[in-house]
Tab-separated table of C-alpha atoms and ligand atoms in Angstrom:
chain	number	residue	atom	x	y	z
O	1	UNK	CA	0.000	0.000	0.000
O	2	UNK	CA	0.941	3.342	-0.710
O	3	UNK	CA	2.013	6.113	1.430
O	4	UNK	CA	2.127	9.651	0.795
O	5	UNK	CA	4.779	12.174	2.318
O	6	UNK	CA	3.175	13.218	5.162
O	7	UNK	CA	5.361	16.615	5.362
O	8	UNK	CA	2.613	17.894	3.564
O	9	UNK	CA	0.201	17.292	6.395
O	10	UNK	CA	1.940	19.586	8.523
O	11	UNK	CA	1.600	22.664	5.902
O	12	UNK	CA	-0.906	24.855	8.062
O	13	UNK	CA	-3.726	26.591	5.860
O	14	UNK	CA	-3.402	26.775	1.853
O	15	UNK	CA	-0.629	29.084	0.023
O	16	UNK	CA	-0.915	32.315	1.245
O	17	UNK	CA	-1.779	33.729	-2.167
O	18	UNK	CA	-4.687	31.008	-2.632
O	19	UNK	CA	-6.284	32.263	0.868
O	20	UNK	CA	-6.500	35.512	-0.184
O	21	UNK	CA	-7.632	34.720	-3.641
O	22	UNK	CA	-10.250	32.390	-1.873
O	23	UNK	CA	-11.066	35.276	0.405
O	24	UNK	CA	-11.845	38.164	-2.231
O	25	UNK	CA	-13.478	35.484	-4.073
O	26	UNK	CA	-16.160	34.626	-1.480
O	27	UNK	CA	-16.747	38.580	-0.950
O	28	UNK	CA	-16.764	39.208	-4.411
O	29	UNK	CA	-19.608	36.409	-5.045
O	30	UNK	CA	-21.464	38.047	-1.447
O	31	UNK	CA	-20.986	41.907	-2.845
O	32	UNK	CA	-21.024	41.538	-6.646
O	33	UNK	CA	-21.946	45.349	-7.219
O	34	UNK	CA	-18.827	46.162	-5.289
O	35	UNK	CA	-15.365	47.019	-7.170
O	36	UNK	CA	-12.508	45.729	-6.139
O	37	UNK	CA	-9.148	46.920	-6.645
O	38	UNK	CA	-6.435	44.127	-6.133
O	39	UNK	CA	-2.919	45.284	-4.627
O	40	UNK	CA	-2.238	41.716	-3.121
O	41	UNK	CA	-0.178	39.568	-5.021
O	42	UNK	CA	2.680	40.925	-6.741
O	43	UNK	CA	1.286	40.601	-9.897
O	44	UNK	CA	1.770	42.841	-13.070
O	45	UNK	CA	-1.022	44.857	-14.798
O	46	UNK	CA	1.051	46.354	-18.053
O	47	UNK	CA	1.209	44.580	-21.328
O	48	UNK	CA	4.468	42.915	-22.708
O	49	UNK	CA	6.854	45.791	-24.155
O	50	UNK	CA	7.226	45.931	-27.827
O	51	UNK	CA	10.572	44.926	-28.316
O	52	UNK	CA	9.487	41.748	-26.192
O	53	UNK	CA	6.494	41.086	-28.603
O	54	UNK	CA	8.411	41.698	-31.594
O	55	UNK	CA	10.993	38.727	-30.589
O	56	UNK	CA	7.847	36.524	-29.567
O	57	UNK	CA	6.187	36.793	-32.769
O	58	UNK	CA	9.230	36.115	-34.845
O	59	UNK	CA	10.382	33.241	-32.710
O	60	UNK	CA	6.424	31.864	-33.534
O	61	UNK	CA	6.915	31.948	-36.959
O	62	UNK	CA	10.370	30.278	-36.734
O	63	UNK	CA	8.496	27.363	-35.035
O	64	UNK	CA	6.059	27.696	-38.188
O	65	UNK	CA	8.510	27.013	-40.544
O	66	UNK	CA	10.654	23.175	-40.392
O	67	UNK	CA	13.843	25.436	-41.570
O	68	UNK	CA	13.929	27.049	-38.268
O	69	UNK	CA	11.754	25.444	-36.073
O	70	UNK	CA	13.077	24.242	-32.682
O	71	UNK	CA	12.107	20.737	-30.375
O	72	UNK	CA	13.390	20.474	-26.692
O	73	UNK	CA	15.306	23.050	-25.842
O	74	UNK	CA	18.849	22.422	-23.768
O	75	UNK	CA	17.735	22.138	-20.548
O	76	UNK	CA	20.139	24.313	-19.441
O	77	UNK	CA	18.830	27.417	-21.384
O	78	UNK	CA	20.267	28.590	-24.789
O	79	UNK	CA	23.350	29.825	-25.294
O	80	UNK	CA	22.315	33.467	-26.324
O	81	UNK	CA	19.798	33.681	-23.832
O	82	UNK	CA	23.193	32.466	-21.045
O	83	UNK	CA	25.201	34.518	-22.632
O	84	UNK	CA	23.323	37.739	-22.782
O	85	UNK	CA	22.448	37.711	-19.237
O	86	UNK	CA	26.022	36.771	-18.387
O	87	UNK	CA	27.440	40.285	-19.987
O	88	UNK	CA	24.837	42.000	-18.822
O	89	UNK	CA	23.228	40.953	-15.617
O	90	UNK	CA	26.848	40.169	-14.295
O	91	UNK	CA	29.872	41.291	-16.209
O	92	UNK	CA	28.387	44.917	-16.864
O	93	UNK	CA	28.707	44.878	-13.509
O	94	UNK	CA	32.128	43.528	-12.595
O	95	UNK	CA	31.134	40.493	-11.704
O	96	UNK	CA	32.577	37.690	-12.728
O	97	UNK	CA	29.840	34.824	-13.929
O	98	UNK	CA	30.241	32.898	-17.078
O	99	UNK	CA	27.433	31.580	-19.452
O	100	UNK	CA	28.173	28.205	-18.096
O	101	UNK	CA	26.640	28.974	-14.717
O	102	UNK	CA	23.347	30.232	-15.599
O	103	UNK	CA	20.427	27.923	-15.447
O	104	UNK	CA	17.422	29.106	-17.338
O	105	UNK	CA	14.278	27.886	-16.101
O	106	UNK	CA	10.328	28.879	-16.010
O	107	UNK	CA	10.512	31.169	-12.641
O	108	UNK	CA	12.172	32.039	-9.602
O	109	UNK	CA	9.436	30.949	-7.494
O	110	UNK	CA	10.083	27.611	-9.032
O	111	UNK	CA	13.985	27.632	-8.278
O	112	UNK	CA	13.525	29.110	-5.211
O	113	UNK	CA	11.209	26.223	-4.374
O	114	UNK	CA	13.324	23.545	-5.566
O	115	UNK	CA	16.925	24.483	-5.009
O	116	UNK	CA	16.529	22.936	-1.134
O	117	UNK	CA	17.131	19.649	-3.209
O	118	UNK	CA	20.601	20.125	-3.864
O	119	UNK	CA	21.322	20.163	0.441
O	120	UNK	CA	21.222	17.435	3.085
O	121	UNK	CA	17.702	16.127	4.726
O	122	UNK	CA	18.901	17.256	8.337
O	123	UNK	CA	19.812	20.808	7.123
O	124	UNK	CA	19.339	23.851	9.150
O	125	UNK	CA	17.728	26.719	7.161
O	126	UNK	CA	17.402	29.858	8.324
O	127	UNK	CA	15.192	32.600	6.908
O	128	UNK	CA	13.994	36.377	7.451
O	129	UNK	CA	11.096	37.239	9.309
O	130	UNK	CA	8.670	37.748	7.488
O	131	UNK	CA	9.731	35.685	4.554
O	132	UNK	CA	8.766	34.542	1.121
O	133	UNK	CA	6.408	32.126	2.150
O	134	UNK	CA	8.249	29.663	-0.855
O	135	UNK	CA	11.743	28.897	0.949
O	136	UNK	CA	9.854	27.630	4.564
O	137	UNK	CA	6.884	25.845	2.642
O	138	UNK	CA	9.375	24.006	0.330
O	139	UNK	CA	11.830	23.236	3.359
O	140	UNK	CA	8.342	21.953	4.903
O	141	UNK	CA	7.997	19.558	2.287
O	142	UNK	CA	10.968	18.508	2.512
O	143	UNK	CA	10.751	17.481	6.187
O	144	UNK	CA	13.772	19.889	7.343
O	145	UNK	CA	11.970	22.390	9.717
O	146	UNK	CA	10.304	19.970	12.664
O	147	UNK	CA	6.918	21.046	13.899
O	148	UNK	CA	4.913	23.485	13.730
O	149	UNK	CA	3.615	25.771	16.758
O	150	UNK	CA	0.082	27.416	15.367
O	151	UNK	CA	0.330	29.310	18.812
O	152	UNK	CA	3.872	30.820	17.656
O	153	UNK	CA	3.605	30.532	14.166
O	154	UNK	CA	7.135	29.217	13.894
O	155	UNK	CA	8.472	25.846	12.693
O	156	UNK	CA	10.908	24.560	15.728
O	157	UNK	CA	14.027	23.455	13.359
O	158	UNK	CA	13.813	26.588	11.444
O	159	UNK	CA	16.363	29.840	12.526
O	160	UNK	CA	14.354	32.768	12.312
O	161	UNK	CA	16.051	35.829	11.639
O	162	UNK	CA	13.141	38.760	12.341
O	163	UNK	CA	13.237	41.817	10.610
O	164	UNK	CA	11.654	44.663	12.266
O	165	UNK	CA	11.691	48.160	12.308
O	166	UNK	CA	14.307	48.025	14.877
O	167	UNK	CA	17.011	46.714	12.365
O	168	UNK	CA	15.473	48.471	9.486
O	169	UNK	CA	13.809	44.854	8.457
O	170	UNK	CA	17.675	44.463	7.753
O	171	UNK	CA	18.327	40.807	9.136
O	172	UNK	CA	21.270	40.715	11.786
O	173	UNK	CA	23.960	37.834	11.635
O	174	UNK	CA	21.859	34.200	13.371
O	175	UNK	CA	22.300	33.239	16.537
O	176	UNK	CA	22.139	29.959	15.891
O	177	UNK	CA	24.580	28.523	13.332
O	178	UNK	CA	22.442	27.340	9.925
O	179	UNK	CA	23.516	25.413	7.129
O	180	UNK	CA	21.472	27.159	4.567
O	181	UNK	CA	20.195	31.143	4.240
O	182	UNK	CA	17.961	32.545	2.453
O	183	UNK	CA	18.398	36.179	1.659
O	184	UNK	CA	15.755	38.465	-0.635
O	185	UNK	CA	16.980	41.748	-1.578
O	186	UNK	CA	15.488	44.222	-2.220
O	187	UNK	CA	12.955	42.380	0.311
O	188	UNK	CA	9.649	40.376	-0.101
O	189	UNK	CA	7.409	41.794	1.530
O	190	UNK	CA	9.089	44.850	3.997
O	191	UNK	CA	10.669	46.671	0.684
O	192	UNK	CA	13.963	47.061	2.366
O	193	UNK	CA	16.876	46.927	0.088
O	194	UNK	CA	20.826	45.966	1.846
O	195	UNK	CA	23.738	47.856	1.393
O	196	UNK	CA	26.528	46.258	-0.092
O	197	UNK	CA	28.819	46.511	3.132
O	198	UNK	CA	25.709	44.827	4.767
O	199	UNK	CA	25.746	41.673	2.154
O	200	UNK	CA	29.585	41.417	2.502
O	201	UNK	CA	29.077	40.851	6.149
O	202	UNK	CA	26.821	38.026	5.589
O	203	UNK	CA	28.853	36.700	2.838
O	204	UNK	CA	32.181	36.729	5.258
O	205	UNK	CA	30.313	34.929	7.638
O	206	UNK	CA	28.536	32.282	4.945
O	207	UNK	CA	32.701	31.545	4.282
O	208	UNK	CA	33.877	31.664	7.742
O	209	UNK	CA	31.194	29.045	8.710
O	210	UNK	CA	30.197	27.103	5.976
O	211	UNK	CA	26.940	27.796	4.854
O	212	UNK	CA	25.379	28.693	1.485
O	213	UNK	CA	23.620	31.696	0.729
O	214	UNK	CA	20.229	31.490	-1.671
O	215	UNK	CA	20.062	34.832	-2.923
O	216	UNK	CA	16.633	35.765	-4.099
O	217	UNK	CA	17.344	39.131	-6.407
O	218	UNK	CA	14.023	39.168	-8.022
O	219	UNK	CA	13.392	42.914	-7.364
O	220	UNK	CA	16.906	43.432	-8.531
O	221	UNK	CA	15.474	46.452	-10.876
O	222	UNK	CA	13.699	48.106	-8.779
O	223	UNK	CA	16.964	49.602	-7.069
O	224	UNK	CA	17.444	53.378	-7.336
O	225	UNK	CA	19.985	53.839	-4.359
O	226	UNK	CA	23.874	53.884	-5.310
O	227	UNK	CA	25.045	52.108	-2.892
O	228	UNK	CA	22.558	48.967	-2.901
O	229	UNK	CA	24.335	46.188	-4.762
O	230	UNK	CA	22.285	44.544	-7.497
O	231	UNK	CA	23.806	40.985	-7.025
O	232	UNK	CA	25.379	39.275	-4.383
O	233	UNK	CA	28.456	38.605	-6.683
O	234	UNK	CA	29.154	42.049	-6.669
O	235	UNK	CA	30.615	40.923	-2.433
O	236	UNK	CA	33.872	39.297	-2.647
O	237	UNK	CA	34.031	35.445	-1.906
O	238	UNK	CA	30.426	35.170	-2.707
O	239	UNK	CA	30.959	33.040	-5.768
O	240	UNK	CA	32.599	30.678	-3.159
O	241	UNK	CA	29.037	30.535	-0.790
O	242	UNK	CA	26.132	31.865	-2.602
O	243	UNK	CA	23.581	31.018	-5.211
O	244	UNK	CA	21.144	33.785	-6.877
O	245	UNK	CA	18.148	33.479	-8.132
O	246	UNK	CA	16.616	36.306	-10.764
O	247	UNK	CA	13.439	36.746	-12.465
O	248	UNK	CA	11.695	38.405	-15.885
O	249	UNK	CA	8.746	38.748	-14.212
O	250	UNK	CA	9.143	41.857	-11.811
O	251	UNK	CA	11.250	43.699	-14.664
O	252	UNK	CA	9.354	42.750	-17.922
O	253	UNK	CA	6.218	41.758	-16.893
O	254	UNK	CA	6.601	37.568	-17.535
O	255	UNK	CA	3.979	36.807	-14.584
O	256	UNK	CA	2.259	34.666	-17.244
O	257	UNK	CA	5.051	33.768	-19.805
O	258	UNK	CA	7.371	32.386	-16.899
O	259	UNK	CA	10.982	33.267	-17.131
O	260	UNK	CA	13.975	33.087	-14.639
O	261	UNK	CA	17.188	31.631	-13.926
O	262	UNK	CA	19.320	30.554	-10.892
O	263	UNK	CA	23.408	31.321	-10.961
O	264	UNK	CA	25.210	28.574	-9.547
O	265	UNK	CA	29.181	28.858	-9.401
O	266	UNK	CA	31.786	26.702	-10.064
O	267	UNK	CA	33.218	27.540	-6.950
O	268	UNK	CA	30.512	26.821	-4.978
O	269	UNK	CA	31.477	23.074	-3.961
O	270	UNK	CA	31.109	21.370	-0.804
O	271	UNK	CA	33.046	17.939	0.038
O	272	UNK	CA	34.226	17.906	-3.464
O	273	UNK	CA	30.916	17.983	-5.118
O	274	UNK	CA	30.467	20.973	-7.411
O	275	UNK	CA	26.950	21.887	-6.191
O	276	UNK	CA	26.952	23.582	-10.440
O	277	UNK	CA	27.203	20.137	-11.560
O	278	UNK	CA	24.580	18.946	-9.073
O	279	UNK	CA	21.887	21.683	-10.237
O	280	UNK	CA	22.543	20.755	-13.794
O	281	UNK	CA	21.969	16.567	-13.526
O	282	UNK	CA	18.776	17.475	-11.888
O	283	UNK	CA	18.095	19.704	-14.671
O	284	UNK	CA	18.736	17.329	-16.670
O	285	UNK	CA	16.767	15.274	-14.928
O	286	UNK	CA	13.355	16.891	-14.091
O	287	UNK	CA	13.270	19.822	-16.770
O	288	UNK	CA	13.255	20.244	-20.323
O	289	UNK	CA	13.860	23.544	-20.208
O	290	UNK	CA	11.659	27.280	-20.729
O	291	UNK	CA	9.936	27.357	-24.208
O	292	UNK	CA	12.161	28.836	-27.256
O	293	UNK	CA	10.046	31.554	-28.165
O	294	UNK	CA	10.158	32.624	-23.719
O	295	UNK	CA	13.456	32.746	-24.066
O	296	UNK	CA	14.144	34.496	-27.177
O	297	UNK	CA	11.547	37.517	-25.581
O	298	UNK	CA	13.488	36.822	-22.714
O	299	UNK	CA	17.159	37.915	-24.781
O	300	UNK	CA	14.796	41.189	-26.207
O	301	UNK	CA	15.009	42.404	-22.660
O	302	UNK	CA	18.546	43.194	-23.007
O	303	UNK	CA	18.775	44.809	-26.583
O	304	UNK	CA	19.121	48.924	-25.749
O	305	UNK	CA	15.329	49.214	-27.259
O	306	UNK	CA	14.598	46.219	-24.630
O	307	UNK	CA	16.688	47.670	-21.684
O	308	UNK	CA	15.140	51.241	-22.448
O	309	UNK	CA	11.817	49.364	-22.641
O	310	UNK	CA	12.283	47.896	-19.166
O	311	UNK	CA	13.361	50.902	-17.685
O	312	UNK	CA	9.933	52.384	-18.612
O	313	UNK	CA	7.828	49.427	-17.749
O	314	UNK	CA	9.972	49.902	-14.105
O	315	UNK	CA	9.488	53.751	-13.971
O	316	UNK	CA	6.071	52.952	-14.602
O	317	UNK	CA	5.632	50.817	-11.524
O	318	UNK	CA	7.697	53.201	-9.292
O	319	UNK	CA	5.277	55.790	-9.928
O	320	UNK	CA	2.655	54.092	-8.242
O	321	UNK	CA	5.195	53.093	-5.939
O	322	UNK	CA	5.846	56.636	-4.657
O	323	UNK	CA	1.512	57.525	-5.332
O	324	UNK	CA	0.962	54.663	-1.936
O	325	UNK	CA	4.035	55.435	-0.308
O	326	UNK	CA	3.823	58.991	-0.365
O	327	UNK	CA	-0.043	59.350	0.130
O	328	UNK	CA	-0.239	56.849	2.660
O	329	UNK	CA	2.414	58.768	4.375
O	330	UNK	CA	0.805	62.122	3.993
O	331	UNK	CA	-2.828	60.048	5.549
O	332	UNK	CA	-0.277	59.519	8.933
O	333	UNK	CA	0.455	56.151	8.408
O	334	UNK	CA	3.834	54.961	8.820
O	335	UNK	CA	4.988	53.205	6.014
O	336	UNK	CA	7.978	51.461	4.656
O	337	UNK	CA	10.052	50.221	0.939
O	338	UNK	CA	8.590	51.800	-2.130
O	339	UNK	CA	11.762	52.968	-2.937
O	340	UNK	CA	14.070	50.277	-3.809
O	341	UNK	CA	11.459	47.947	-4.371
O	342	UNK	CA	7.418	47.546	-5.691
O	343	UNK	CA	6.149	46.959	-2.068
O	344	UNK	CA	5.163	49.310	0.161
O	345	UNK	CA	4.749	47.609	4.249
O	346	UNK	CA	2.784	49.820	6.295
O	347	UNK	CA	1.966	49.493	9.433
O	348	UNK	CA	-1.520	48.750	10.576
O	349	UNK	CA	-3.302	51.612	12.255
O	350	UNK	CA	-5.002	51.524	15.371
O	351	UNK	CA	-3.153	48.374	16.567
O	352	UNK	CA	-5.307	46.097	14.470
O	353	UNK	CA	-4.004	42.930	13.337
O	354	UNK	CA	-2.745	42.504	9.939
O	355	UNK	CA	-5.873	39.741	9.219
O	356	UNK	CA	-8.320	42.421	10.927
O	357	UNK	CA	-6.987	45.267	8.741
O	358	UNK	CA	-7.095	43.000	5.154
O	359	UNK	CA	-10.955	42.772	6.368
O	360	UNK	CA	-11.803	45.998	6.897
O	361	UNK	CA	-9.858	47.559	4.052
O	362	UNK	CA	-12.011	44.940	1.655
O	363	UNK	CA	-14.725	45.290	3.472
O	364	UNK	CA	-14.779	49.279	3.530
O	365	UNK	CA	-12.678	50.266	1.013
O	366	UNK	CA	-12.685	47.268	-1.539
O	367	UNK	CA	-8.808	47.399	-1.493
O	368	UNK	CA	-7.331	44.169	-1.767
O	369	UNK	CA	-3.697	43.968	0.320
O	370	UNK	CA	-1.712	41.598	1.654
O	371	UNK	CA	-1.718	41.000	5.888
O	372	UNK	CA	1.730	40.549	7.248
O	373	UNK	CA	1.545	37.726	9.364
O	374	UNK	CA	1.194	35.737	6.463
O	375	UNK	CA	4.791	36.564	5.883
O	376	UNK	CA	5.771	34.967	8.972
O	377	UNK	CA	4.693	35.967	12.769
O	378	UNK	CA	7.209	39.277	13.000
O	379	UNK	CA	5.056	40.803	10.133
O	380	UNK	CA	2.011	40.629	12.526
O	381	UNK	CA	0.582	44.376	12.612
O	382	UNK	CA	2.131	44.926	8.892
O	383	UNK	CA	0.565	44.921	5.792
O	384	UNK	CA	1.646	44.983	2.147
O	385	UNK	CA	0.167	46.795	-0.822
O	386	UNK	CA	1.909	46.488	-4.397
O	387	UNK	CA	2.903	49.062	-6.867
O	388	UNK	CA	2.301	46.628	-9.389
O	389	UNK	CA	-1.671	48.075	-10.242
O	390	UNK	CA	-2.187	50.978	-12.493
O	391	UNK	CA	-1.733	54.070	-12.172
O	392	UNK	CA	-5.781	54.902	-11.921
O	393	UNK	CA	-6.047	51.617	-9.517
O	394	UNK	CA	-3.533	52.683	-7.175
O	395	UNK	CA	-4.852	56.308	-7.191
O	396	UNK	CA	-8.016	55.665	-6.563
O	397	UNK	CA	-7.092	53.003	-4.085
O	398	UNK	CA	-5.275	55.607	-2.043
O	399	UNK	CA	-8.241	57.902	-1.981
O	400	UNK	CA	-10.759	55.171	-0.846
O	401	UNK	CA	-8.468	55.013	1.801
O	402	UNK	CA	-8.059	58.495	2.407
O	403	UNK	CA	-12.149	58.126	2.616
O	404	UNK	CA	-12.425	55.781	5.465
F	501	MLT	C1	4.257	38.125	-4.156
F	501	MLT	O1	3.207	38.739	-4.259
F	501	MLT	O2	4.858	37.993	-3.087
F	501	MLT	C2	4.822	37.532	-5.396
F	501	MLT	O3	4.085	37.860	-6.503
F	501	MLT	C3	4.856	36.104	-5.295
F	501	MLT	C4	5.661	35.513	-6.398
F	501	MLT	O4	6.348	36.197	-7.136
F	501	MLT	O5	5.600	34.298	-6.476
C-alpha cells in the first residue's frame, strides 16, 4: 500500500496567495456590485513591451517554418539567452559569472522552491522574518523544519532571523549557526533593500562558517539607491558561498510567460561535489527547459530598445510606488520600501491585526492587500500593498483610503 509524504500534512492553511484569492473570491460572489481593486499579489497589470512582442512573434513563426523550427530546448537554457544575461546581468557589472553557470528555467518561485534539493535532509535553514512564504513551505515539504507551533507561528528546526523596524527589516547575523540562508533583496514583503557593506558581512560569515547563501534578487530592478548592490556577486568570496536566483517577471512583466534563472558557481562546492554540476543533472533530470520563443523575448530584454523598454515598464511601476508610499504617508500612516522595491509595508493603524486590517480595508474600502503575518509571525501588525496596479487603480485606491 501506498504512502504519501506526510510533510505535507503539517503545511498549516493553503498558500498564502490562494487564501486571499479564496477570500476576495467569497466577498466578491457576497458583494457583486462592489469594485474591487487588487494590490495583493505581486502581480503585473502592463502589457508585454514591444521589443518583447516583436521577438515573440518572430520566434512563432520560426516554429512555423521546419527550416527554423526548434524541439526540446537544452535544458540548461540557450546559449544566447546564457550569454546575454552573463554580460549583462553580471559582467556589466564587474562580476565575474560565465554563461556556463546560468540555469534558465520557467521562474524564480520555481527555483527558489526547488533548489533545497541540492542540500542534506537534516539541514538547518534559516530565513527572514517575514519571509517569502516559498523557501519555509518548500523546506516543509521537505521534512527539514520539525513542527509546527500554530500558537507561535514558527516551525521549531527553522532559525528565524526577524526583521523589524528596529534593524530596518535588515536581518542581523543568526544566533544559531544554519547550514542554509535565504536572503531576498530588495525584500519580499518589507521593501527594504541591503547595502553592499551589509551583504559582505553576511557573505564573510557564509565563508567563515560554511553555509550557502540562496540569494533571491528578483526585485533586482527596482533599485534606485547607489550604494545597494544589485547581485550578491558584486561581495567578494560570494561566488565561493552563494547562489542567486533572478526573475523576468518583476522587470518585464513575464507573470504569465514564466521566465527566470538561478546562478550557480563553479566555486561553490562542498566535500568535493560541485553543487553547479549537481543543479545541472537534476536539470537534466526533471526539466526540459523554458519554451524557445520565452526565451528568445526573454534575450529582447537586453537589446538597448529592450533595456530602455524595461526601464519604462519599471518607472512605470515606481510611480505608483511613490503615489501609496507617499499618500499613505501624507494620511499619517507609517509606512515602509517603495523605494528600492514595488512593495510598500505599512503598518496597521489603530493596533489592528494585519488579518483584521485585510478585512476591513475589503470590506470598507474594496482594497485588496496583503496581511503581514502571512509573511511569517514578525510581520504581525504589517501589511503589504503592491505598486504593481495601475496608475488609476492605485490612485483611486489611495483615496478610498483616504475616505475611510
Ligand atoms: C508576491 O506577491 O509575493 C509575489 O508575486 C509572489 C511571487 O512572485 O511568487
Amino acid at each position: 500500500m501506498y504512502r504519501i509524504n506526510t510533510n505535507y500534512q503539517k503545511l498549516p492553511g493553503s498558500y498564502l496567495f490562494s487564501t486571499i484569492a479564496k477570500k476576495v473570491a467569497a466577498y466578491t460572489e457576497a458583494n457583486p456590485d462592489k469594485t474591487i481593486i487588487r494590490l495583493g499579489i505581486g502581480d503585473v497589470t502592463q502589457p508585454l513591451t514591444d521589443p518583447v512582442i516583436k521577438a515573440l512573434h518572430k520566434a512563432v513563426d520560426e516554429m512555423a517554418d521546419g527550416a527554423t523550427f526548434r524541439g526540446y530546448a537544452p535544458d540548461l537554457g540557450y546559449a544566447f539567452l546564457r550569454e546575454t544575461i552573463a554580460e549583462n546581468d553580471f559582467k556589466a557589472r564587474g562580476c565575474n559569472i560565465e554563461a556556463d553557470e546560468i540555469f534558465v528555467s520557467d521562474g524564480a518561485k520555481c527555483d527558489s522552491g526547488n533548489i533545497q534539493e541540492l542540500f542534506a535532509a537534516d539541514s538547518r535553514i534559516a530565513v527572514c522574518d517575514p519571509v517569502y512564504p516559498v523557501y519555509v513551505d518548500s523546506n516543509v515539504m521537505a521534512g527539514r523544519t520539525g513542527s509546527y507551533d500554530p500558537e507561535t507561528g514558527y516551525w521549531s528546526d527553522v532559525i528565524y532571523m526577524p526583521c523589524t523596524e528596529e534593524n530596518g527589516f535588515v536581518a542581523s547575523l543568526p544566533n544559531e549557526m544554519p547550514d542554509i540562508i535565504y536572503l531576498c533583496f530588495p525584500n519580499n514583503p518589507t521593501g527594504a533593500a541591503i547595502k553592499k557593506a551589509q551583504l559582505q558581512e553576511w557573505v564573510d560569515y557564509a565563508l567563515k562558517n560554511g553555509c550557502v547563501i540562496i540569494y533571491d534578487a528578483a526585485y533586482e530592478a527596482y533599485i534606485s539607491e547607489a550604494d545597494v548592490p544589485h547581485s550578491i556577486y558584486e561581495c567578494e568570496g560570494a561566488r565561493e558561498c552563494a547562489i542567486e536566483i533572478r526573475s523576468f517577471s518583476k522587470n518585464a512583466g513575464f507573470t504569465g510567460l514564466r521566465l527566470g534563472y538561478t546562478v550557480v558557481p563553479k566555486d561553490l562546492t562542498c566535500g568535493g561535489a560541485s553543487l553547479r554540476d549537481m543543479w545541472a543533472r537534476r536539470h537534466g533530470t526533471k526539466y526540459n527547459g523554458a519554451p524557445y520563443i520565452v526565451q528568445r523575448a526573454g534575450e529582447a530584454c537586453y537589446t538597448e530598445e529592450g533595456k530602455a523598454s524595461i526601464r519604462e515598464l519599471v518607472g512605470y511601476y515606481m510611480e505608483n510606488a511613490k503615489t501609496i508610499h507617499d499618500g499613505l504617508k501624507s494620511l499619517g500612516y507609517t509606512v515602509y520600501g517603495g523605494v528600492n522595491s514595488p512593495y510598500i509595508w505599512l503598518k496597521t493603524p489603530d493596533g489592528m491585526s494585519s488579518w483584521e486590517f485585510f478585512d476591513y480595508l475589503l470590506d470598507k474600502a474594496g482594497v485588496v492587500g496583503t496581511p503581514g503575518s502571512g509573511f511569517g509571525p514578525n510581520g504581525e501588525g504589517f501589511f503589504r500593498l503592491t505598486a504593481f496596479g495601475t496608475h488609476e487603480n492605485s490612485e483611486a485606491a489611495l483615496k478610498r483610503i483616504a475616505d475611510l
